[in-house]
Amino acid sequence: MTGTIPLRVACVGAGYFSQFQYESWARIDRAELVGSCNRDITKARKTGLPAYSDLALMLAETRPDILDIILPPVVHAASIRTALEAGIKTIICQKPFCNGIDEAREIIASAERAGARIVIHENFRFQPWYRRIKAAIDDGAIGQVLQVTFRLRPGDGQGPHAYLDRQPYFQQMEQFLIRETGVHWVDTFRYLLGDPVSVYADLRQVNPAIAGEDAGYVLFEHPGGVRALFDGNRCLDHDAENLRRTMGEALVEGTEGTIRLTGDGAVELRRFGTSETVPLLPPDTTTGFGGDCVFALQSHVVSGLLDGNPLENLAQDYMTVMLIEKAIYGSASEGRKVALNTA
């Protein structure tokens, strides 16, 4: 990092989801976009930034403080190696991270040797409703938390054309529901409740047009006996004008009350033994993805670099999510509860 303000940011990747990254970076006062790289340079040019098809060349010419990697896992390792060779010290990388645990560990070790840090772009914990729920839990609003449930219902998985209009590679993922989507709640449950100590998973495929699983249940045991249930089905929907805002509904239940997240991003509290609800967060009105969580994550990284605030989602910590993901698939395959050792 050069220490200059604004921070210079270059991005590699210009696919579907990158629109949210580019738009969010453009709104951060203390960041300046300096380049876009994509294998198909025409997509990079559409960003309006200096465009490249060669990552090493972009890094050499733009000399960014941050490289934002917005690419599929198959090219994460190569992109990070190129960045490290160019002397980049702060890298943000999309999830799922790398091609697996071994490759991720190798890349993390390389970054540590180079004195660089990798932040995983795991943005759901930055959604405003989870931040508000976490604050309410920490304030004791529902007493002792006993269980959390999230029902994933994006309604985008039916029929032979599912996902083709947005992210067609979803259809070919042999591990889909958990690896691509469910990991968001693996990380969010960790954020709310601490690291789980065991998992049990029952996964299945509903839509025969895709290669991987698209529905299932994952039961997490968290410290203190707290249970969290991820109930996911991409072929079903929920009550929301924008099904991708929250992608479902949640309940956080404790000895003194229940917190409810609805599909419009609103959070409400009902005290135990009553029917009256108290609003904790109004319905979301932002236009960015998922309550503008991309902007929140990027702002968090900028604040960490310039203000010295501790960074969440560092790759070393995100290894825990990857180990839990592996255990989930192991549990589903073996039909048993799996104890976790994420050290």
Coordinates of C-alpha atoms in Angstrom, one line a residue:
M1 CA 0.0 0.0 0.0
T2 CA 1.3 3.4 -0.9
G3 CA -0.5 5.2 1.9
T4 CA -2.0 7.7 -0.4
I5 CA -5.6 8.9 -0.3
P6 CA -7.6 7.9 -2.3
L7 CA -6.5 4.3 -2.5
R8 CA -5.9 3.0 -6.0
V9 CA -8.1 0.0 -6.9
A10 CA -7.8 -2.3 -9.9
C11 CA -10.3 -5.1 -10.7
V12 CA -9.8 -8.3 -12.6
G13 CA -13.1 -9.8 -13.9
A14 CA -16.0 -8.2 -15.6
G15 CA -18.7 -10.9 -15.4
Y16 CA -22.3 -10.6 -14.1
F17 CA -21.6 -10.0 -10.4
S18 CA -18.7 -7.5 -11.1
Q19 CA -21.3 -4.8 -11.8
F20 CA -21.9 -4.5 -8.1
Q21 CA -18.2 -4.2 -7.3
Y22 CA -17.4 -1.6 -9.8
E23 CA -20.5 0.5 -8.9
S24 CA -19.7 0.3 -5.2
W25 CA -16.0 1.2 -5.6
A26 CA -17.1 4.3 -7.6
R27 CA -19.1 5.5 -4.6
I28 CA -16.3 5.3 -2.1
D29 CA -14.7 8.7 -1.6
R30 CA -11.4 7.3 -0.4
A31 CA -10.9 4.9 -3.3
E32 CA -10.2 5.5 -7.0
L33 CA -10.7 2.9 -9.7
V34 CA -7.7 2.8 -12.0
G35 CA -8.2 -0.3 -14.3
S36 CA -10.3 -3.2 -15.3
C37 CA -8.9 -6.5 -16.7
N38 CA -10.8 -9.3 -18.3
R39 CA -10.0 -12.1 -20.7
D40 CA -12.6 -10.7 -23.1
I41 CA -11.3 -7.1 -23.1
T42 CA -14.6 -5.8 -24.6
K43 CA -16.2 -6.5 -21.2
A44 CA -13.4 -4.6 -19.4
R45 CA -13.9 -1.7 -21.8
K46 CA -17.6 -1.5 -20.9
T47 CA -16.6 -0.5 -17.4
G48 CA -15.3 2.8 -18.8
L49 CA -11.9 2.3 -17.1
P50 CA -8.5 1.7 -18.6
A51 CA -9.0 -1.8 -20.0
Y52 CA -6.6 -4.7 -20.1
S53 CA -6.7 -8.4 -21.1
D54 CA -3.3 -9.1 -19.3
L55 CA -3.4 -8.9 -15.5
A56 CA 0.4 -8.4 -15.1
L57 CA 0.4 -5.6 -17.5
M58 CA -2.5 -3.8 -15.8
L59 CA -0.8 -4.1 -12.4
A60 CA 2.5 -2.8 -13.8
E61 CA 0.9 0.2 -15.5
T62 CA -1.8 1.1 -12.8
R63 CA 0.2 0.2 -9.6
P64 CA -2.9 -0.3 -7.5
D65 CA -3.0 -0.4 -3.7
I66 CA -5.8 -3.0 -3.9
L67 CA -6.5 -5.7 -6.4
D68 CA -10.2 -6.9 -6.4
I69 CA -10.4 -10.4 -7.9
I70 CA -14.0 -10.9 -9.3
L71 CA -13.4 -14.3 -11.0
P72 CA -14.4 -17.9 -10.6
P73 CA -12.3 -20.2 -8.2
V74 CA -10.4 -21.9 -11.0
V75 CA -8.3 -18.8 -11.7
H76 CA -8.0 -17.4 -8.1
A77 CA -4.6 -18.9 -7.4
A78 CA -3.0 -17.8 -10.7
S79 CA -4.4 -14.3 -10.3
I80 CA -3.1 -14.0 -6.7
R81 CA 0.3 -15.3 -7.7
T82 CA 0.5 -12.6 -10.4
A83 CA -0.5 -10.0 -7.9
L84 CA 2.1 -11.1 -5.4
E85 CA 4.8 -11.0 -8.1
A86 CA 3.7 -7.4 -8.8
G87 CA 4.1 -6.5 -5.2
I88 CA 0.4 -6.0 -4.4
K89 CA -0.1 -6.1 -0.6
T90 CA -3.9 -6.0 -0.4
I91 CA -6.0 -8.4 -2.4
I92 CA -9.8 -8.9 -2.2
C93 CA -10.9 -12.3 -3.7
Q94 CA -14.4 -13.6 -4.4
K95 CA -15.8 -16.7 -2.8
P96 CA -15.7 -19.7 -3.2
F97 CA -12.0 -19.2 -2.5
C98 CA -9.6 -21.2 -4.8
N99 CA -10.2 -24.7 -6.0
G100 CA -10.1 -26.3 -2.6
I101 CA -8.5 -26.3 0.8
D102 CA -5.0 -27.4 -0.2
E103 CA -4.7 -24.7 -2.9
A104 CA -6.2 -22.1 -0.5
R105 CA -3.6 -23.0 2.1
E106 CA -0.8 -22.8 -0.4
I107 CA -1.9 -19.3 -1.6
I108 CA -2.4 -18.0 1.9
A109 CA 1.2 -19.1 2.8
S110 CA 2.5 -17.4 -0.3
A111 CA 0.7 -14.2 0.6
E112 CA 2.1 -14.4 4.2
R113 CA 5.7 -14.8 2.9
A114 CA 5.1 -11.8 0.6
G115 CA 3.8 -9.6 3.5
A116 CA 0.4 -9.4 1.7
R117 CA -3.1 -9.9 3.0
I118 CA -6.1 -11.5 1.3
V119 CA -9.6 -10.5 2.2
I120 CA -12.4 -12.9 1.0
H121 CA -15.3 -11.1 -0.5
E122 CA -17.8 -12.8 1.8
N123 CA -20.4 -10.0 2.0
F124 CA -23.5 -11.4 3.6
R125 CA -22.3 -10.8 7.2
F126 CA -22.2 -7.1 6.1
Q127 CA -25.8 -7.0 5.2
P128 CA -27.5 -4.4 7.4
W129 CA -30.1 -6.8 8.8
Y130 CA -27.4 -9.2 10.1
R131 CA -25.5 -6.3 11.6
R132 CA -28.7 -5.2 13.4
I133 CA -29.5 -8.8 14.5
K134 CA -26.0 -9.2 15.9
A135 CA -26.3 -5.9 17.9
A136 CA -29.6 -7.0 19.3
I137 CA -28.2 -10.4 20.4
D138 CA -25.2 -8.7 22.0
D139 CA -27.5 -6.3 23.8
G140 CA -29.5 -9.2 25.3
A141 CA -32.7 -8.3 23.5
I142 CA -33.9 -11.9 23.3
G143 CA -32.1 -13.3 26.4
Q144 CA -30.2 -16.5 25.8
V145 CA -30.2 -17.5 22.2
L146 CA -31.4 -21.0 21.6
Q147 CA -31.7 -21.4 17.9
V148 CA -31.5 -19.7 14.5
T149 CA -33.2 -20.7 11.3
F150 CA -32.7 -19.4 7.8
R151 CA -35.0 -20.5 5.0
L152 CA -33.3 -19.9 1.6
R153 CA -36.0 -19.4 -1.0
P154 CA -34.6 -17.4 -4.1
G155 CA -37.1 -19.0 -6.5
D156 CA -34.6 -19.0 -9.4
G157 CA -33.9 -22.7 -9.8
Q158 CA -36.8 -24.2 -11.7
G159 CA -36.7 -25.6 -15.2
P160 CA -34.1 -26.4 -17.8
H161 CA -33.1 -22.7 -18.2
A162 CA -32.4 -22.1 -14.5
Y163 CA -29.5 -19.6 -13.9
L164 CA -28.7 -19.3 -17.7
D165 CA -29.7 -15.6 -17.9
R166 CA -27.4 -14.6 -15.1
Q167 CA -24.7 -17.1 -14.0
P168 CA -24.9 -20.1 -16.4
Y169 CA -21.9 -21.9 -14.8
F170 CA -24.2 -22.6 -11.9
Q171 CA -25.7 -25.5 -13.9
Q172 CA -22.3 -27.3 -14.2
M173 CA -21.3 -27.0 -10.5
E174 CA -21.2 -30.5 -9.1
Q175 CA -21.3 -29.0 -5.6
F176 CA -23.8 -26.1 -5.8
L177 CA -26.2 -25.2 -3.0
I178 CA -23.6 -25.3 -0.3
R179 CA -20.4 -24.4 -2.1
E180 CA -21.9 -21.4 -4.0
T181 CA -24.7 -20.2 -1.8
G182 CA -24.9 -21.9 1.6
V183 CA -21.4 -20.8 2.6
H184 CA -22.9 -17.3 3.0
W185 CA -24.8 -18.6 6.0
V186 CA -22.0 -20.8 7.2
D187 CA -20.1 -17.5 7.6
T188 CA -23.1 -15.6 8.9
F189 CA -24.0 -18.1 11.6
R190 CA -20.3 -18.0 12.6
Y191 CA -20.6 -14.2 12.8
L192 CA -23.8 -14.4 14.9
L193 CA -23.1 -17.4 17.1
G194 CA -19.4 -18.4 17.0
D195 CA -17.8 -21.3 15.2
P196 CA -19.9 -24.5 15.2
V197 CA -18.7 -27.7 16.8
S198 CA -20.6 -30.1 14.6
V199 CA -22.8 -30.4 11.5
Y200 CA -25.4 -32.7 10.1
A201 CA -26.5 -32.3 6.4
D202 CA -29.2 -33.8 4.2
L203 CA -28.7 -32.6 0.7
R204 CA -30.6 -33.4 -2.5
Q205 CA -31.1 -32.4 -6.2
V206 CA -34.5 -31.2 -7.2
N207 CA -33.9 -29.8 -10.7
P208 CA -32.4 -32.5 -13.0
A209 CA -31.1 -29.8 -15.3
I210 CA -28.2 -29.0 -13.0
A211 CA -25.3 -31.1 -11.9
G212 CA -25.2 -30.4 -8.2
E213 CA -27.5 -30.2 -5.2
D214 CA -30.0 -27.4 -5.0
A215 CA -31.9 -28.2 -1.8
G216 CA -31.2 -29.5 1.6
Y217 CA -31.0 -29.0 5.4
V218 CA -27.8 -28.3 7.4
L219 CA -28.0 -28.4 11.2
F220 CA -25.2 -26.7 13.0
E221 CA -24.4 -27.1 16.7
H222 CA -22.8 -24.0 18.1
P223 CA -21.1 -23.3 21.5
G224 CA -23.5 -23.5 24.5
G225 CA -25.8 -26.0 22.7
V226 CA -27.2 -23.3 20.3
R227 CA -28.6 -24.8 17.1
A228 CA -28.7 -23.1 13.7
L229 CA -30.7 -24.6 10.8
F230 CA -30.0 -23.7 7.1
D231 CA -33.1 -24.8 5.2
G232 CA -32.3 -24.2 1.5
N233 CA -34.3 -24.8 -1.7
R234 CA -33.5 -22.7 -4.8
C235 CA -36.7 -24.0 -6.5
L236 CA -39.0 -22.3 -4.0
D237 CA -39.7 -18.6 -3.3
H238 CA -40.7 -16.4 -0.4
D239 CA -42.8 -13.3 0.1
A240 CA -40.7 -10.5 -1.3
E241 CA -40.8 -8.0 -4.2
N242 CA -37.1 -8.6 -4.8
L243 CA -36.3 -12.3 -4.1
R244 CA -32.6 -11.6 -4.1
R245 CA -32.6 -8.9 -1.4
T246 CA -32.5 -11.3 1.5
M247 CA -32.9 -14.5 -0.5
G248 CA -35.2 -15.8 2.3
E249 CA -36.4 -15.3 5.8
A250 CA -34.9 -15.9 9.2
L251 CA -35.9 -16.4 12.9
V252 CA -33.5 -15.9 15.8
E253 CA -35.2 -17.3 18.9
G254 CA -34.2 -16.8 22.5
T255 CA -35.5 -17.3 26.0
E256 CA -36.9 -13.7 26.1
G257 CA -38.0 -13.1 22.6
T258 CA -37.8 -13.7 18.8
I259 CA -36.1 -11.7 16.1
R260 CA -37.6 -12.0 12.6
L261 CA -36.0 -11.1 9.3
T262 CA -38.5 -10.7 6.4
G263 CA -37.9 -10.7 2.7
D264 CA -37.9 -6.9 2.4
G265 CA -35.0 -6.6 4.8
A266 CA -37.0 -5.5 7.8
V267 CA -36.1 -6.8 11.3
E268 CA -38.6 -7.0 14.1
L269 CA -38.6 -8.1 17.7
R270 CA -41.4 -10.0 19.5
R271 CA -41.0 -10.3 23.3
F272 CA -41.6 -13.7 24.7
G273 CA -45.2 -14.3 25.7
T274 CA -46.6 -11.3 23.7
S275 CA -47.9 -10.8 20.2
E276 CA -46.7 -7.2 19.8
T277 CA -43.7 -6.6 17.6
V278 CA -41.1 -3.8 17.8
P279 CA -39.3 -2.7 14.6
L280 CA -35.5 -3.0 14.8
L281 CA -34.8 -2.1 11.2
P282 CA -37.1 -0.7 8.5
P283 CA -37.5 -2.4 5.1
D284 CA -34.5 -2.0 2.9
T285 CA -34.7 0.7 0.2
T286 CA -31.1 0.5 -1.2
T287 CA -30.6 -0.4 -4.8
G288 CA -27.3 -2.2 -4.3
F289 CA -27.1 -6.0 -4.0
G290 CA -28.3 -7.4 -0.7
G291 CA -28.7 -4.3 1.3
D292 CA -25.7 -2.7 -0.4
C293 CA -23.4 -5.3 1.3
V294 CA -20.8 -5.0 -1.4
F295 CA -20.3 -1.3 -0.7
A296 CA -20.2 -2.1 3.1
L297 CA -17.5 -4.7 2.7
Q298 CA -15.4 -2.6 0.4
S299 CA -15.8 0.4 2.8
H300 CA -14.7 -1.9 5.6
V301 CA -11.5 -2.8 3.7
V302 CA -10.7 0.9 3.0
S303 CA -11.3 1.8 6.6
G304 CA -9.1 -1.1 7.7
L305 CA -6.2 0.1 5.4
L306 CA -6.5 3.8 6.1
D307 CA -7.8 4.0 9.7
G308 CA -6.2 0.9 11.1
N309 CA -9.4 -0.9 12.0
P310 CA -9.2 -4.7 12.2
L311 CA -10.2 -6.5 9.1
E312 CA -12.9 -9.2 8.9
N313 CA -12.9 -12.0 6.4
L314 CA -9.1 -12.4 6.2
A315 CA -8.3 -15.6 4.2
Q316 CA -6.7 -17.3 7.2
D317 CA -10.0 -17.0 9.1
Y318 CA -12.0 -17.9 6.0
M319 CA -10.3 -21.3 6.0
T320 CA -12.7 -22.2 8.8
V321 CA -15.7 -21.7 6.4
M322 CA -14.0 -24.0 3.9
L323 CA -13.4 -26.7 6.5
I324 CA -17.0 -26.5 7.6
E325 CA -18.1 -26.7 3.9
K326 CA -16.1 -29.9 3.5
A327 CA -17.7 -31.4 6.6
I328 CA -21.1 -30.6 5.3
Y329 CA -20.6 -32.5 2.1
G330 CA -19.0 -35.3 4.2
S331 CA -22.0 -35.5 6.4
A332 CA -24.4 -35.6 3.5
S333 CA -22.4 -38.3 1.8
E334 CA -22.0 -40.5 5.0
G335 CA -25.4 -39.8 6.5
R336 CA -24.1 -38.9 9.9
K337 CA -23.3 -36.0 12.2
V338 CA -19.7 -34.8 11.8
A339 CA -17.7 -33.2 14.6
L340 CA -15.7 -30.2 13.6
N341 CA -12.1 -29.5 14.2
T342 CA -11.4 -26.3 12.3
A343 CA -7.9 -25.6 13.7

